[in-house]
Amino acid sequence: MHVDHLLRLDRLDLSLVWGDETLLGQEIAGVTATDLEDPARFLQAGEVVLSGLVWWSRDGAAAKTDRFVAALRHAGAVALLAGEETHGEVPRELVDACRRHRVPLLSVPPHTSFRAVTEAVYLRQWGDLSRHPADHHALPENVRLDLDRALEHRATAGELLDRAFAHLGAPACHLLTASGRTVARTGDTPELPPREARAALAGTRGTTLRIEAEGTDFDTWYLHLPEEGQVPPRVLQEIAELLGRHRRRQDRERAGRGRAAARLLEAVGTSRTDLGSLHQALSTCGLDGHPAYTVVVAALEPNGNAGADGVAALTEALGHLPATVFAVALGDDDVATAVVAHDQEPLDGTTQTSAQETTDLSTDRLGQIAHLIQSCRPGSTWRIGLSEPVAATGLNTALAQASYALAGTRTAAPSAVQVARLRDLDGLEMLLAGIPVHVRDVYRETVLGPLTRTGRGSGAMLLETLEVFLAHDCSWTRTAEALHIHVNTVHYRVERIETLTGRDLSRLDDRLDLRAALLCR
């Protein structure tokens, strides 16, 4: 590993203060951190020196600084990495001393820990040593420089792949996410359907390399070559590091888009829509000017890190839909929320009867994708609610629709992937599930409270009798058989229930009241 390699590690965010090309090409043998005024006896040749500059002060700064840097030069240190946190900047006296003694100087920003720098050096050295000793191949210098320039000019992942593998005869290669989405592929490499991609990542054929970046269980990148031995391991490692830099830059840009998406959700969630603010927020997210929008809300459970992971999971899911334009952020109750834009107008200017006429965002399609997402984290559950497509002015209503549809999915089996629209709420149980929990609690207590307050044993007995009686269409005989009691006992208990609740179980309305209260438990 050379000194200039440290500058290329985006995650460290180091800056070159002084140093020429020859000095930056020196090999790094190790790392030493010190804040001694005279560190000479602790240094070894070939090391980079990390210093927080605690030893530096303005009193006698020039002489003190010169002694420190001279000690580094005498010991054979290949660079000084100076922390900015103590003094807010790298002192000018230190820059002058490094130039005189020809010691490269790099600045370390406050948000980068010395530990991160140390780990970066030793992990790279470990990787070089752990590769097969017979493999002396690496990316040719001209290819490496070309890739660095391409990365600097914001080339796409596909362009980087093609350039990286061109000198190797363009072998088949896919850049895949953990859920099986193809981010990029080389040349004429055939497209890999998501389920096949998932199987390839889990299988033993070919070569798979994880891209080091801050991915989640759902969107981590993998470099996959279906045939082994086509590319030297060290070359693959260097290409993976390059793609890691590209991915980390993407993640930083995505964080900026996430803040814009959060402002959009804030504008959408306001009960009295300010159209100027809404259109500004849509424009910032690149969504303004579309005739129709759908709101998607998704809950990832259990709630370990459901907020950030839920946003990543929903972003990855929508990424499986080609040419879909959307913005995702964390909504209320730690629920991932997306606004998806469409190019076809709703039928009546407000809502669309058939979502398939405007978008591929159907419940069936999302259900298929949701299974891929869920498989990335076994044991998790994922529930999704969709609104009907609406015009921009109806986004507040669409958010309410999607949230209600999501709440209605609570009735699904815990392990099932459940995707629903509002029109899928086709039963009383699903309808009630969408009502806020505190409202259901109040209703249940109002209607059934008198039964529960009769005593623990008696109350449980009366509730069981009521549930069985309603489930058997108020049949005295079948209720008695189901409970293994006499019909007269059923009559007595039902009369007791009617007295306590003030409801008449011979009336349909009262039966519905009691049934709804039972479903609110």
Coordinates of C-alpha atoms in Angstrom, one line a residue:
M1 CA 0.0 0.0 0.0
H2 CA 1.3 3.4 -1.0
V3 CA 0.8 6.8 0.7
D4 CA -1.4 8.0 -2.2
H5 CA -3.7 5.0 -1.7
L6 CA -4.8 6.6 1.6
L7 CA -6.0 9.6 -0.3
R8 CA -8.2 7.4 -2.5
L9 CA -10.1 5.8 0.4
D10 CA -13.3 7.9 0.4
R11 CA -14.3 6.6 3.8
L12 CA -11.3 8.3 5.4
D13 CA -11.8 11.7 3.7
L14 CA -8.1 12.6 4.0
S15 CA -6.7 15.7 2.2
L16 CA -3.3 16.3 0.8
V17 CA -1.6 19.3 2.3
W18 CA 1.9 18.8 0.9
G19 CA 3.7 16.1 -1.0
D20 CA 4.9 15.4 -4.5
E21 CA 4.2 12.3 -6.7
T22 CA 7.5 10.6 -5.8
L23 CA 7.0 10.8 -2.1
L24 CA 3.3 9.8 -2.3
G25 CA 4.4 6.6 -4.1
Q26 CA 6.3 5.4 -1.1
E27 CA 5.3 2.0 0.3
I28 CA 3.7 2.0 3.8
A29 CA 5.1 -0.5 6.2
G30 CA 3.1 0.3 9.3
V31 CA 1.3 3.0 11.4
T32 CA 2.4 4.8 14.6
A33 CA 0.2 7.2 16.6
T34 CA 2.1 9.7 18.8
D35 CA 1.8 13.1 20.4
L36 CA 5.2 13.2 21.9
E37 CA 7.4 16.3 21.0
D38 CA 10.3 13.9 20.2
P39 CA 8.9 10.6 18.9
A40 CA 12.1 9.4 17.3
R41 CA 12.8 6.4 19.5
F42 CA 9.3 5.0 18.8
L43 CA 9.4 5.2 15.0
Q44 CA 10.5 2.7 12.4
A45 CA 11.3 3.2 8.7
G46 CA 8.4 3.1 6.3
E47 CA 5.7 4.0 8.8
V48 CA 3.0 6.7 8.5
V49 CA 2.8 8.8 11.7
L50 CA -0.6 9.8 13.1
S51 CA -0.6 12.8 15.4
G52 CA -3.4 14.8 17.0
L53 CA -0.9 17.7 17.4
V54 CA -1.5 17.9 21.1
W55 CA 2.2 18.6 21.5
W56 CA 2.0 21.7 19.3
S57 CA 1.5 25.2 20.6
R58 CA 2.1 28.7 19.3
D59 CA 4.9 29.3 21.9
G60 CA 8.2 28.5 20.1
A61 CA 6.1 26.9 17.3
A62 CA 8.7 27.0 14.5
A63 CA 11.5 25.4 16.5
K64 CA 9.3 22.8 18.2
T65 CA 7.7 21.9 14.8
D66 CA 11.0 21.6 13.0
R67 CA 12.4 19.1 15.7
F68 CA 9.2 17.0 15.4
V69 CA 9.3 16.7 11.6
A70 CA 13.1 16.3 11.5
A71 CA 12.7 13.3 13.8
L72 CA 10.2 11.8 11.4
R73 CA 12.5 12.3 8.5
H74 CA 15.5 10.8 10.4
A75 CA 13.5 7.7 11.3
G76 CA 12.4 7.2 7.7
A77 CA 8.7 7.9 8.2
V78 CA 6.9 8.0 4.8
A79 CA 4.1 10.5 5.8
L80 CA 2.6 12.6 8.6
L81 CA -1.2 12.4 9.1
A82 CA -2.1 15.5 11.2
G83 CA -5.4 15.7 13.0
E84 CA -7.4 18.9 12.6
E85 CA -9.6 18.4 15.7
T86 CA -7.3 20.0 18.3
H87 CA -6.5 23.2 16.5
G88 CA -9.2 23.4 13.9
E89 CA -6.6 23.2 11.1
V90 CA -3.1 22.1 10.2
P91 CA -0.7 24.8 11.5
R92 CA 1.2 26.7 8.8
E93 CA 4.5 26.0 10.7
L94 CA 3.9 22.3 10.3
V95 CA 3.3 22.7 6.5
D96 CA 6.6 24.6 6.1
A97 CA 8.6 22.1 8.2
C98 CA 7.2 19.1 6.2
R99 CA 8.2 20.9 2.9
R100 CA 11.7 21.6 4.1
H101 CA 12.3 18.0 5.3
R102 CA 10.3 16.5 2.4
V103 CA 7.8 14.6 4.6
P104 CA 4.4 14.2 2.9
L105 CA 1.6 15.9 5.0
L106 CA -2.0 14.7 5.0
S107 CA -4.8 16.2 7.1
V108 CA -7.3 14.1 9.0
P109 CA -10.7 15.7 9.5
P110 CA -12.4 15.6 12.9
H111 CA -15.0 13.0 11.8
T112 CA -12.3 10.5 10.8
S113 CA -10.8 8.5 13.7
F114 CA -7.2 7.4 13.9
R115 CA -8.4 3.9 14.4
A116 CA -10.1 4.0 11.0
V117 CA -6.9 5.0 9.4
T118 CA -4.9 2.3 11.2
E119 CA -7.4 -0.4 10.3
A120 CA -7.4 0.8 6.6
V121 CA -3.7 0.3 6.4
Y122 CA -3.5 -3.1 8.1
L123 CA -6.6 -4.5 6.4
R124 CA -5.0 -3.6 3.0
Q125 CA -1.7 -5.2 4.0
W126 CA -3.5 -8.3 5.3
G127 CA -5.4 -8.5 2.0
D128 CA -2.2 -8.3 0.0
L129 CA -0.5 -11.0 2.0
S130 CA -3.5 -13.3 2.1
R131 CA -3.8 -13.5 -1.7
H132 CA -2.3 -16.5 -3.5
P133 CA 1.5 -16.0 -3.6
A134 CA 1.6 -17.1 -7.3
D135 CA -0.7 -14.3 -8.4
H136 CA 1.5 -11.4 -9.3
H137 CA -1.1 -9.8 -11.5
A138 CA -2.7 -6.4 -10.7
L139 CA -4.5 -3.8 -12.6
P140 CA -2.1 -2.3 -15.1
E141 CA -1.2 1.3 -14.2
N142 CA -2.9 2.7 -17.3
V143 CA -6.1 0.9 -16.5
R144 CA -6.0 2.0 -12.9
L145 CA -5.4 5.6 -13.9
D146 CA -8.3 5.4 -16.4
L147 CA -10.6 4.0 -13.8
D148 CA -9.6 6.7 -11.3
R149 CA -10.4 9.4 -13.9
A150 CA -13.7 7.7 -14.8
L151 CA -14.7 7.6 -11.2
E152 CA -13.7 11.3 -10.8
H153 CA -15.9 12.1 -13.8
R154 CA -18.9 10.3 -12.2
A155 CA -19.0 7.3 -14.5
T156 CA -21.8 4.8 -13.9
A157 CA -21.2 1.4 -12.3
G158 CA -21.7 -0.2 -15.7
E159 CA -19.1 2.0 -17.3
L160 CA -16.6 1.2 -14.5
L161 CA -17.2 -2.5 -15.0
D162 CA -16.7 -2.4 -18.7
R163 CA -13.5 -0.4 -18.4
A164 CA -12.1 -2.6 -15.5
F165 CA -12.6 -5.9 -17.4
A166 CA -11.9 -4.7 -21.0
H167 CA -8.2 -5.6 -20.8
L168 CA -9.2 -9.1 -19.5
G169 CA -11.3 -9.9 -22.5
A170 CA -14.6 -8.7 -20.9
P171 CA -15.5 -11.8 -19.0
A172 CA -19.2 -12.3 -17.9
C173 CA -19.7 -10.4 -14.7
H174 CA -22.7 -9.1 -12.7
L175 CA -22.8 -6.4 -10.0
L176 CA -25.7 -7.6 -7.8
T177 CA -27.5 -6.5 -4.7
A178 CA -28.3 -8.9 -1.9
S179 CA -31.9 -9.1 -3.1
G180 CA -30.8 -10.1 -6.6
R181 CA -31.2 -6.8 -8.4
T182 CA -28.7 -6.3 -11.2
V183 CA -26.9 -2.9 -10.7
A184 CA -24.6 -3.4 -13.7
R185 CA -23.2 -6.1 -16.0
T186 CA -20.3 -6.3 -18.4
G187 CA -20.7 -6.1 -22.2
D188 CA -22.9 -8.9 -23.6
T189 CA -23.4 -10.6 -20.3
P190 CA -27.0 -11.9 -20.3
E191 CA -29.4 -10.5 -17.8
L192 CA -29.9 -12.5 -14.6
P193 CA -33.4 -12.6 -13.2
P194 CA -33.6 -11.7 -9.5
R195 CA -34.4 -15.2 -8.2
E196 CA -31.5 -16.7 -10.3
A197 CA -29.2 -13.9 -9.0
R198 CA -30.1 -14.8 -5.4
A199 CA -29.4 -18.4 -6.1
A200 CA -26.1 -17.5 -7.7
L201 CA -25.0 -15.5 -4.7
A202 CA -25.9 -18.4 -2.3
G203 CA -24.4 -21.1 -4.5
T204 CA -20.9 -22.5 -4.8
R205 CA -20.3 -21.9 -8.6
G206 CA -18.3 -19.0 -9.8
T207 CA -16.6 -16.2 -7.8
T208 CA -18.4 -13.8 -5.6
L209 CA -16.8 -10.8 -3.9
R210 CA -18.5 -8.5 -1.4
I211 CA -18.2 -4.8 -2.1
E212 CA -17.0 -3.1 1.1
A213 CA -19.4 -0.2 1.8
E214 CA -22.2 0.7 4.3
G215 CA -24.8 -1.6 2.8
T216 CA -27.7 -3.3 4.6
D217 CA -29.0 -6.9 4.5
F218 CA -31.1 -5.8 1.5
D219 CA -28.8 -3.7 -0.7
T220 CA -25.2 -4.8 -0.1
W221 CA -23.4 -5.1 -3.5
Y222 CA -21.6 -8.2 -4.7
L223 CA -19.3 -8.8 -7.7
H224 CA -20.2 -12.1 -9.2
L225 CA -18.4 -14.0 -12.0
P226 CA -20.2 -17.2 -13.1
E227 CA -16.8 -18.8 -14.1
E228 CA -13.9 -19.2 -11.8
G229 CA -10.3 -18.5 -12.6
Q230 CA -10.9 -15.9 -15.4
V231 CA -9.5 -13.0 -13.3
P232 CA -6.6 -13.0 -10.9
P233 CA -7.7 -12.5 -7.3
R234 CA -5.7 -9.4 -6.7
V235 CA -7.2 -7.7 -9.8
L236 CA -10.7 -8.6 -8.6
Q237 CA -9.9 -7.1 -5.2
E238 CA -8.8 -3.9 -6.8
I239 CA -11.9 -3.7 -8.9
A240 CA -14.0 -4.3 -5.8
E241 CA -12.3 -1.5 -4.0
L242 CA -12.9 0.8 -6.9
L243 CA -16.6 -0.1 -6.9
G244 CA -16.7 0.4 -3.1
R245 CA -15.5 4.0 -3.7
H246 CA -18.3 4.4 -6.3
R247 CA -20.9 3.0 -3.9
R248 CA -19.8 5.1 -1.0
R249 CA -20.2 8.2 -3.1
Q250 CA -23.6 7.1 -4.1
D251 CA -24.6 6.6 -0.5
R252 CA -23.5 10.1 0.4
E253 CA -25.6 11.5 -2.5
R254 CA -28.5 9.2 -1.4
A255 CA -28.3 10.7 2.1
G256 CA -28.8 14.1 0.6
R257 CA -31.8 12.9 -1.4
G258 CA -33.1 11.3 1.8
R259 CA -33.2 14.7 3.5
A260 CA -35.1 16.1 0.5
A261 CA -37.6 13.2 0.7
A262 CA -38.1 13.8 4.4
R263 CA -39.1 17.4 3.6
L264 CA -41.5 16.1 0.9
L265 CA -43.2 13.8 3.4
E266 CA -43.5 16.6 5.8
A267 CA -45.3 18.7 3.1
V268 CA -47.5 15.7 2.1
G269 CA -48.4 15.0 5.7
T270 CA -49.7 18.5 6.4
S271 CA -53.5 18.5 6.6
R272 CA -53.9 21.8 4.8
T273 CA -51.7 21.5 1.8
D274 CA -49.5 24.4 0.8
L275 CA -49.3 23.8 -3.0
G276 CA -46.3 26.0 -3.4
S277 CA -44.3 24.2 -0.7
L278 CA -45.5 20.8 -2.0
H279 CA -44.4 21.5 -5.6
Q280 CA -41.1 22.8 -4.4
A281 CA -40.5 19.6 -2.4
L282 CA -41.6 17.5 -5.4
S283 CA -39.2 19.4 -7.6
T284 CA -36.3 19.0 -5.2
C285 CA -36.8 15.3 -5.3
G286 CA -37.1 15.3 -9.1
L287 CA -40.8 14.3 -9.0
D288 CA -42.6 17.5 -10.0
G289 CA -44.6 17.7 -13.3
H290 CA -46.0 14.2 -13.2
P291 CA -49.7 13.7 -13.6
A292 CA -50.1 11.0 -11.0
Y293 CA -48.5 9.7 -7.8
T294 CA -48.8 6.6 -5.6
V295 CA -47.9 6.6 -1.9
V296 CA -46.3 3.4 -0.6
V297 CA -45.8 2.7 3.1
A298 CA -43.9 -0.4 4.4
A299 CA -43.3 -1.8 7.9
L300 CA -40.3 -4.0 8.5
E301 CA -40.5 -6.1 11.6
P302 CA -39.3 -7.0 14.2
N303 CA -38.3 -3.5 15.0
G304 CA -34.5 -4.0 15.6
N305 CA -33.5 -1.1 13.3
A306 CA -36.7 -0.9 11.4
G307 CA -36.3 2.8 10.6
A308 CA -33.1 2.9 8.6
D309 CA -33.4 -0.7 7.4
G310 CA -37.0 -0.2 6.4
V311 CA -36.1 2.8 4.2
A312 CA -33.2 0.7 2.7
A313 CA -35.6 -2.3 2.1
L314 CA -38.3 -0.1 0.4
T315 CA -35.7 1.7 -1.7
E316 CA -34.3 -1.6 -2.8
A317 CA -37.8 -3.0 -3.6
L318 CA -38.7 0.0 -5.8
G319 CA -35.3 -0.3 -7.4
H320 CA -36.5 -3.6 -8.9
L321 CA -39.2 -1.8 -10.9
P322 CA -37.6 -0.5 -14.1
A323 CA -37.8 3.2 -14.8
T324 CA -39.6 4.0 -11.6
V325 CA -39.1 7.5 -10.2
F326 CA -39.6 7.8 -6.5
A327 CA -38.5 9.4 -3.2
V328 CA -38.2 7.4 0.1
A329 CA -37.9 8.6 3.7
L330 CA -38.9 7.6 7.2
G331 CA -42.5 8.6 7.9
D332 CA -44.6 8.5 11.1
D333 CA -44.2 5.6 13.6
D334 CA -40.8 4.6 12.0
V335 CA -42.6 3.5 8.8
A336 CA -40.7 3.7 5.5
T337 CA -42.8 5.9 3.1
A338 CA -42.3 6.5 -0.6
V339 CA -43.9 8.8 -3.2
V340 CA -43.8 7.2 -6.6
A341 CA -44.4 9.3 -9.8
H342 CA -46.3 8.1 -12.9
D343 CA -46.7 9.5 -16.4
Q344 CA -50.3 8.6 -17.0
E345 CA -53.2 10.7 -15.6
P346 CA -55.7 9.3 -13.2
L347 CA -59.1 8.5 -14.9
D348 CA -61.1 11.1 -13.1
G349 CA -58.3 13.6 -12.3
T350 CA -58.0 12.4 -8.7
T351 CA -58.0 8.6 -8.4
Q352 CA -57.2 5.7 -10.7
T353 CA -59.5 2.6 -10.8
S354 CA -56.8 0.3 -12.2
A355 CA -53.2 0.9 -11.0
Q356 CA -51.9 -1.3 -13.7
E357 CA -53.0 1.3 -16.3
T358 CA -50.5 3.8 -14.9
T359 CA -47.7 1.8 -13.3
D360 CA -46.1 -1.6 -12.7
L361 CA -46.7 -0.9 -9.0
S362 CA -49.4 -3.6 -8.6
T363 CA -49.9 -5.6 -5.4
D364 CA -49.0 -8.8 -7.2
R365 CA -45.7 -7.4 -8.5
L366 CA -44.8 -5.8 -5.2
G367 CA -45.6 -9.0 -3.5
Q368 CA -43.1 -10.9 -5.7
I369 CA -40.4 -8.4 -4.9
A370 CA -41.3 -8.3 -1.2
H371 CA -40.5 -12.0 -1.0
L372 CA -37.0 -11.3 -2.4
I373 CA -36.5 -8.6 0.1
Q374 CA -37.7 -10.7 3.0
S375 CA -35.5 -13.6 2.1
C376 CA -32.5 -11.3 2.8
R377 CA -33.4 -11.3 6.4
P378 CA -34.9 -14.7 7.4
G379 CA -37.4 -14.4 10.3
S380 CA -38.5 -10.8 9.4
T381 CA -41.9 -9.8 8.2
W382 CA -42.7 -7.1 5.7
R383 CA -46.1 -5.4 5.4
I384 CA -46.9 -2.9 2.6
G385 CA -49.8 -0.5 2.0
L386 CA -50.4 1.3 -1.3
S387 CA -52.7 4.2 -2.1
E388 CA -54.6 4.7 -5.3
P389 CA -52.8 6.9 -7.9
V390 CA -53.7 10.6 -7.3
A391 CA -52.8 14.0 -8.6
A392 CA -50.3 16.0 -6.6
T393 CA -53.1 17.8 -4.8
G394 CA -54.4 14.4 -3.5
L395 CA -51.1 13.2 -1.9
N396 CA -52.3 13.9 1.6
T397 CA -55.3 11.6 1.0
A398 CA -53.1 9.1 -0.7
L399 CA -50.8 8.9 2.4
A400 CA -53.9 8.3 4.6
Q401 CA -55.1 5.6 2.2
A402 CA -51.7 3.8 2.2
S403 CA -51.4 4.0 6.0
Y404 CA -54.9 2.6 6.5
A405 CA -54.1 -0.2 4.0
L406 CA -50.9 -1.0 5.9
A407 CA -52.8 -1.1 9.2
G408 CA -55.3 -3.5 7.6
T409 CA -52.5 -6.0 7.0
R410 CA -52.1 -6.7 10.7
T411 CA -54.7 -9.5 10.2
A412 CA -52.2 -11.5 8.0
A413 CA -50.2 -14.4 9.4
P414 CA -47.0 -13.1 11.1
S415 CA -44.7 -14.9 8.6
A416 CA -46.6 -13.8 5.5
V417 CA -45.6 -11.0 3.2
Q418 CA -48.8 -8.8 3.0
V419 CA -49.3 -6.1 0.3
A420 CA -52.7 -4.3 0.3
R421 CA -54.5 -1.4 -1.2
L422 CA -57.5 0.2 0.4
R423 CA -59.9 -1.6 -1.9
D424 CA -58.5 -4.9 -0.6
L425 CA -60.0 -4.2 2.8
D426 CA -62.9 -6.6 2.2
G427 CA -63.9 -7.6 5.7
L428 CA -64.8 -6.2 9.1
E429 CA -61.6 -7.5 10.7
M430 CA -59.4 -5.8 8.1
L431 CA -61.5 -2.6 8.2
L432 CA -61.1 -2.4 12.0
A433 CA -57.4 -3.2 11.9
G434 CA -56.8 0.2 10.1
I435 CA -58.3 2.2 12.9
P436 CA -55.7 3.6 15.3
V437 CA -54.9 1.4 18.3
H438 CA -56.0 3.9 21.0
V439 CA -59.4 4.3 19.2
R440 CA -59.9 0.5 19.1
D441 CA -59.0 0.3 22.8
V442 CA -61.5 2.9 23.8
Y443 CA -64.3 1.3 21.7
R444 CA -63.5 -2.2 23.2
E445 CA -63.5 -0.9 26.7
T446 CA -66.8 1.1 26.2
V447 CA -68.7 -1.9 24.8
L448 CA -67.1 -4.9 26.6
G449 CA -65.8 -3.2 29.7
P450 CA -68.9 -4.2 31.8
L451 CA -68.2 -7.8 31.1
T452 CA -64.5 -7.7 32.1
R453 CA -65.4 -5.9 35.4
T454 CA -67.6 -8.7 36.7
G455 CA -64.6 -10.6 38.0
R456 CA -61.7 -12.4 36.2
G457 CA -63.3 -15.8 36.0
S458 CA -66.8 -14.7 35.3
G459 CA -65.7 -12.1 32.7
A460 CA -63.6 -14.5 30.7
M461 CA -66.5 -17.0 30.7
L462 CA -69.0 -14.4 29.5
L463 CA -66.6 -13.2 26.7
E464 CA -66.0 -16.8 25.6
T465 CA -69.7 -17.4 25.5
L466 CA -70.3 -14.2 23.5
E467 CA -67.6 -15.1 21.0
V468 CA -68.8 -18.6 20.4
F469 CA -72.5 -17.5 20.3
L470 CA -71.8 -15.0 17.5
A471 CA -69.5 -17.4 15.7
H472 CA -72.4 -19.9 15.5
D473 CA -74.9 -17.4 14.2
C474 CA -76.6 -17.0 17.6
S475 CA -77.7 -20.7 17.6
W476 CA -78.4 -21.8 21.2
T477 CA -78.0 -25.5 20.4
R478 CA -74.7 -25.2 18.5
T479 CA -73.3 -22.8 21.1
A480 CA -74.1 -25.3 23.9
E481 CA -72.5 -28.1 22.0
A482 CA -69.4 -26.1 21.3
L483 CA -69.0 -25.1 24.9
H484 CA -70.1 -28.5 26.3
I485 CA -72.8 -26.9 28.5
H486 CA -76.6 -27.1 28.7
V487 CA -78.7 -24.9 26.5
N488 CA -80.3 -23.3 29.6
T489 CA -76.8 -22.2 30.7
V490 CA -76.3 -20.6 27.3
H491 CA -79.6 -18.7 27.8
Y492 CA -78.6 -17.6 31.3
R493 CA -75.2 -16.3 30.1
V494 CA -76.6 -14.5 27.1
E495 CA -79.2 -12.8 29.3
R496 CA -76.3 -11.8 31.6
I497 CA -74.3 -10.4 28.7
E498 CA -77.3 -8.4 27.4
T499 CA -77.9 -6.9 30.8
L500 CA -74.3 -5.9 31.4
T501 CA -73.7 -4.4 27.9
G502 CA -77.1 -2.9 27.3
R503 CA -77.2 -4.7 23.9
D504 CA -80.0 -7.0 22.6
L505 CA -78.5 -10.0 20.7
S506 CA -81.7 -10.5 18.7
R507 CA -80.9 -7.2 17.0
L508 CA -78.4 -7.1 14.0
D509 CA -77.0 -3.7 15.0
D510 CA -76.2 -4.8 18.5
R511 CA -74.7 -8.0 17.3
L512 CA -72.4 -6.0 15.0
D513 CA -71.4 -3.7 17.9
L514 CA -70.4 -6.6 20.1
R515 CA -68.6 -8.4 17.2
A516 CA -66.6 -5.3 16.3
A517 CA -65.6 -4.9 20.0
L518 CA -64.4 -8.5 20.1
L519 CA -62.3 -7.9 16.9
C520 CA -60.7 -4.8 18.6
R521 CA -59.1 -7.0 21.3

